Coordinates of C-alpha atoms in Angstrom, one line a residue:
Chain T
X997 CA 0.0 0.0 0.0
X998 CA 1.0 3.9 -0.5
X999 CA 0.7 6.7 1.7
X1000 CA 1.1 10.5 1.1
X1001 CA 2.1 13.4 3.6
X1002 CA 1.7 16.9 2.0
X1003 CA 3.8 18.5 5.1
X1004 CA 1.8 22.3 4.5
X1005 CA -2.0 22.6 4.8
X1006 CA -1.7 25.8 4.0
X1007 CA 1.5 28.4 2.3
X1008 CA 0.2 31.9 1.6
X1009 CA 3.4 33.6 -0.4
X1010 CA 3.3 37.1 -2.2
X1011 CA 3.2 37.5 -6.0
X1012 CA 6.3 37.0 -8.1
X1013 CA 7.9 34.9 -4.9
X1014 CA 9.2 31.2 -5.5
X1015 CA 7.4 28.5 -3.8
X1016 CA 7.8 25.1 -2.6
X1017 CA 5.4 22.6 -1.8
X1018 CA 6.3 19.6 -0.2
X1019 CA 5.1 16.3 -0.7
X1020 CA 6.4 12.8 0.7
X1021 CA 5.5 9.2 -0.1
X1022 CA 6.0 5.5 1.3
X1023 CA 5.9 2.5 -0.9
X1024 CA 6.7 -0.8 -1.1
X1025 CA 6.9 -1.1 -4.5
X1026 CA 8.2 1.6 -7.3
X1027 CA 5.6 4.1 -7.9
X1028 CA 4.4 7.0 -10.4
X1029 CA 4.0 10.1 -9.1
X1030 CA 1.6 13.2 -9.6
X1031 CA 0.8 16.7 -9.2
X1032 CA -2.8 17.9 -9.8
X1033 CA -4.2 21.4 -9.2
X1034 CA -8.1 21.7 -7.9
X1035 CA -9.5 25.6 -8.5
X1036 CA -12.6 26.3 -6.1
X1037 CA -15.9 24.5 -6.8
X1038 CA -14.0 22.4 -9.7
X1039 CA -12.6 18.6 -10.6
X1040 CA -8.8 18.2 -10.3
X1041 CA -6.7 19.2 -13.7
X1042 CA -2.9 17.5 -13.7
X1043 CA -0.3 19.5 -13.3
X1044 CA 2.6 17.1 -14.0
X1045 CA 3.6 13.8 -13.5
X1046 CA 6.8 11.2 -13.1
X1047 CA 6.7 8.2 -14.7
X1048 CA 10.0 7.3 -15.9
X1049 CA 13.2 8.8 -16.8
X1050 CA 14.6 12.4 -15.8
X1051 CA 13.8 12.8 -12.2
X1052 CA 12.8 16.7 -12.6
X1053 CA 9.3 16.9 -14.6
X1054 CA 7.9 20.3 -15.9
X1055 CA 4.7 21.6 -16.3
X1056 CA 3.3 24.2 -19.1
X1057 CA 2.9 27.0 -16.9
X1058 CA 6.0 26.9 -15.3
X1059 CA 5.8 24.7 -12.3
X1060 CA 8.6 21.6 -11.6
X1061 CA 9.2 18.9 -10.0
X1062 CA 11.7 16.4 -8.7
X1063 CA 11.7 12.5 -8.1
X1064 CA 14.1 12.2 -5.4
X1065 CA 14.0 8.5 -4.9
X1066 CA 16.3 8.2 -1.4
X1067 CA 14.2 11.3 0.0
X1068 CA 10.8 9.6 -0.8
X1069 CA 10.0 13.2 -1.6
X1070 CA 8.5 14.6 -5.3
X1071 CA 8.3 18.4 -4.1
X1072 CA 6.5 20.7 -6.7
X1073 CA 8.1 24.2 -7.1
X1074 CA 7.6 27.5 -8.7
X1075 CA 10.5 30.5 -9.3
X1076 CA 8.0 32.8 -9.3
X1077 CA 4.1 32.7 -8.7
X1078 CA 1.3 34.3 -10.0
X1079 CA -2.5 35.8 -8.7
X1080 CA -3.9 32.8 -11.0
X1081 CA -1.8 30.3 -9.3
X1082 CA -4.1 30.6 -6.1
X1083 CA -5.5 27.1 -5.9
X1084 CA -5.5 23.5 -4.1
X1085 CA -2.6 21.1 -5.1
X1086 CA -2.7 17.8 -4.5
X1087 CA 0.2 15.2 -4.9
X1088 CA -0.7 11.5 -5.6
X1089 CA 1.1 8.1 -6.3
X1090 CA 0.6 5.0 -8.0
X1091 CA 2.1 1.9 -7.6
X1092 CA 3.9 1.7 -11.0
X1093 CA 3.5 -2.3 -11.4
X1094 CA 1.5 -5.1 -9.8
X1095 CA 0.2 -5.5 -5.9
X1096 CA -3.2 -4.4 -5.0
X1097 CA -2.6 -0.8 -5.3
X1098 CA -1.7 -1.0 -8.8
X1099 CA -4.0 0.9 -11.0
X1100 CA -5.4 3.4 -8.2
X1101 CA -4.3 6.6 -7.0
X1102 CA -3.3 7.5 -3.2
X1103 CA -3.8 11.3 -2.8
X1104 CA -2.3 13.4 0.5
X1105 CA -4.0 15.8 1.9
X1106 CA -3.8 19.0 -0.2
X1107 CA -2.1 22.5 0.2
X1108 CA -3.7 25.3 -0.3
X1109 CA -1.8 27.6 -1.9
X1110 CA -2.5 31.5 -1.4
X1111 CA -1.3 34.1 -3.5
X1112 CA -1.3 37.9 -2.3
X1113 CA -0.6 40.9 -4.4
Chain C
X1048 CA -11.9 16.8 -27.9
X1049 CA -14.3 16.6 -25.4
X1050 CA -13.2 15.6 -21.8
X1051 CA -14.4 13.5 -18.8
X1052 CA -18.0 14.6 -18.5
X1053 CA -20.2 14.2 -15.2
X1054 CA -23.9 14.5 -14.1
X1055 CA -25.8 15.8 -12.6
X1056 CA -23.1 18.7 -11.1
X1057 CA -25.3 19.0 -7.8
X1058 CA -27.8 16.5 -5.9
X1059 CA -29.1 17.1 -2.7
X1060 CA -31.0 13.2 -1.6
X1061 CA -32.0 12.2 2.0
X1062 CA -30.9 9.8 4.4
X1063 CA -31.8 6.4 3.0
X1064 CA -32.5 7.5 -0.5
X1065 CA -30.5 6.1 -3.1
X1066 CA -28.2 8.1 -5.7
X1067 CA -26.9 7.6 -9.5
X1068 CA -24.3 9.5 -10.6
X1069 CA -22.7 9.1 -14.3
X1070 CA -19.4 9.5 -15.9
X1071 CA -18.7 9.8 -19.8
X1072 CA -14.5 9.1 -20.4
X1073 CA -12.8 11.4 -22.3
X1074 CA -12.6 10.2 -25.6
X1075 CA -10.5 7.7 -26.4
X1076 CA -10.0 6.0 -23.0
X1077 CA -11.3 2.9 -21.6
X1078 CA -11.3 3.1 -17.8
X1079 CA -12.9 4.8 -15.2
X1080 CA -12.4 5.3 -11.9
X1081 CA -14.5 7.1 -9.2
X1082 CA -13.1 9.0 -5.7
X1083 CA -15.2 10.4 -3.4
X1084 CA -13.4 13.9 -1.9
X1085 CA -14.8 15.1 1.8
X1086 CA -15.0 18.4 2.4
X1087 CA -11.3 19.6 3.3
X1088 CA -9.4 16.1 2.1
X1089 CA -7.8 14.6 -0.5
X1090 CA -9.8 12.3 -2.9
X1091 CA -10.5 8.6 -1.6
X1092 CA -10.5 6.0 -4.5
X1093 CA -13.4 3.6 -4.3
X1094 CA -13.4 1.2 -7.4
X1095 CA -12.1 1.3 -11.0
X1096 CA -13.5 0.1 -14.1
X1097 CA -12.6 -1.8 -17.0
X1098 CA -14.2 -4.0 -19.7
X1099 CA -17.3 -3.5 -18.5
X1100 CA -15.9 -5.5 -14.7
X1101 CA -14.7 -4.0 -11.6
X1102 CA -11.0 -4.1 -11.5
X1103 CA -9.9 -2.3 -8.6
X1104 CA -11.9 -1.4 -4.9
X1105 CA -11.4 0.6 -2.2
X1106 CA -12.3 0.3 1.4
X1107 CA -16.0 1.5 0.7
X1108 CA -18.5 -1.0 1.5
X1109 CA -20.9 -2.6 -0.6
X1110 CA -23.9 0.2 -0.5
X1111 CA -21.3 2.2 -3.1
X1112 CA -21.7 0.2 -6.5
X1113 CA -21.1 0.7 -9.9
X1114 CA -21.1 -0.1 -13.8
X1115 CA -19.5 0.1 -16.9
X1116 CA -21.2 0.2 -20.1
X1117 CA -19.7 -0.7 -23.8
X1118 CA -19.4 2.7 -24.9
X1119 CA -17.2 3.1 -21.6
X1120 CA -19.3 5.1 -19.6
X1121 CA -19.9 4.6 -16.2
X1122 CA -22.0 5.2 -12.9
X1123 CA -21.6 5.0 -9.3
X1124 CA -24.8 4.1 -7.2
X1125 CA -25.0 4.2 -3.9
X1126 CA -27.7 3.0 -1.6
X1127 CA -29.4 3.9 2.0
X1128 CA -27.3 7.0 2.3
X1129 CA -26.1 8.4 5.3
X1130 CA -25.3 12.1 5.8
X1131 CA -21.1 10.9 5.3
X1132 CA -21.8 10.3 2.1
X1133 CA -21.8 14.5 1.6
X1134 CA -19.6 14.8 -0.4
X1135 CA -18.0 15.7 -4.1
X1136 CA -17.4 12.6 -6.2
X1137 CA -15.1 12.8 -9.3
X1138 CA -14.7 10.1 -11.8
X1139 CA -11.5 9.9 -13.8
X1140 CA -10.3 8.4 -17.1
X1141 CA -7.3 6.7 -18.5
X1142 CA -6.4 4.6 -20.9
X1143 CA -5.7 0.9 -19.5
X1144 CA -6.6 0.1 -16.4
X1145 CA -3.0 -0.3 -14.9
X1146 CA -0.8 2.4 -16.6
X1147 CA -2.8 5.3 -17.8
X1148 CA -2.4 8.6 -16.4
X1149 CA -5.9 9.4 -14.8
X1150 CA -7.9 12.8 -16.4
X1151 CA -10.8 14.0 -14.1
X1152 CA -14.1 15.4 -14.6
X1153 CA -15.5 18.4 -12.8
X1154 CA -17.2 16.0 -10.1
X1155 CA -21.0 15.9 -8.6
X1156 CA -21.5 17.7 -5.8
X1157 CA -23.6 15.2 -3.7
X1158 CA -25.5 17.0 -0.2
X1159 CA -27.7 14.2 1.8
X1160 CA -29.8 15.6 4.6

């Protein structure tokens, strides 16, 4: 089974600051990993996602994120953050082959993320 | 390209009642899944659908059901509801049940009183 510990309910940061949101994982078995983004009174869009190869993933709108595989960790970041980036993020994982998880995703908890002008 | 669709986006039932909610996939994909989100938590997966069987569960018990039809489409019943069951449930498509990366919907906003 999988487990997932966003470590910040909640990180309120000023426009045009960088950003971190951290996000840890435990697994018995290699995993996937995911970002996905949830805007008030909406379904979850992805964001990014590692499922092989380079350890840091990008998204389209200038988030990243890295795989560190020792650390457990797949931290999603942001140099500099915008009005529109005010949302919910979720990170998930996914067992990435067989056992009883495989197929299904194990979200954590969320962080809100608060941008102020 | 049209993407996950779901309906009805609000329901408001009663205890006991029973509730249908339905899931089109985006197109192209064959699976569905279904999580139910409480207000204030992360999304809880409760089954997964392929070829028309139930593939995967999670620990929700046997009032929460569900179906897949040939044109991929699915729904989620649940039955004698209880005022936990408030919440937003989101169905999700991929393609294969195992290794697709999962696309959501905008979820049904389910209040039972």
């Amino acid at each position: 089974a999988q487990s997932v510990t966003q470590l910040d309910s909640q990180v309120p940061v000023f426009e045009e600051a960088p950003v971190e949101l951290r996000c840890n994982y435990s697994s018995s078995v290699s995993v996937y990993l995911f970002w996905y983004v949830q805007y008030p009174n909406q379904g979850l869009q992805l964001l990014l996602k590692y499922l092989s190869g380079s350890t840091l993933v990008e998204s389209i709108n200038g988030f990243e994120a890295e795989f560190n595989k020792s650390q457990t960790s797949f931290h999603l970041r942001k140099p500099s953050v915008h009005i529109s980036d005010t949302a919910e993020y979720f990170c998930a994982v996914s067992a990435s082959a067989g056992g009883t998880s495989y197929g299904k995703l194990t979200f954590g908890q969320g962080t809100i993320l608060t941008v102020h002008p | 390209d049209a993407g996950v669709t779901q309906s009805p986006t609000h329901l408001i039932k009663t205890r006991g009642q029973q509730v249908t909610l339905r899931c089109s996939p985006k197109s192209g994909h064959d699976t569905v899944s279904w999580y139910q989100q409480a207000l204030g938590q992360g999304p809880q997966f409760i089954f997964q659908y392929y070829e028309e069987e139930e593939r995967q569960r999670g620990n929700f018990p046997d009032r929460f059901s569900g179906h897949q039809f040939p044109n991929y489409s699915s729904e989620l019943n649940v039955n004698a509801l209880l005022l936990g069951d408030s919440a937003l449930y989101l169905c999700a498509s991929s393609l294969g049940f195992y290794r697709g990366t999962q696309y959501f919907g905008p979820g049904t906003r389910l209040l039972v009183l």
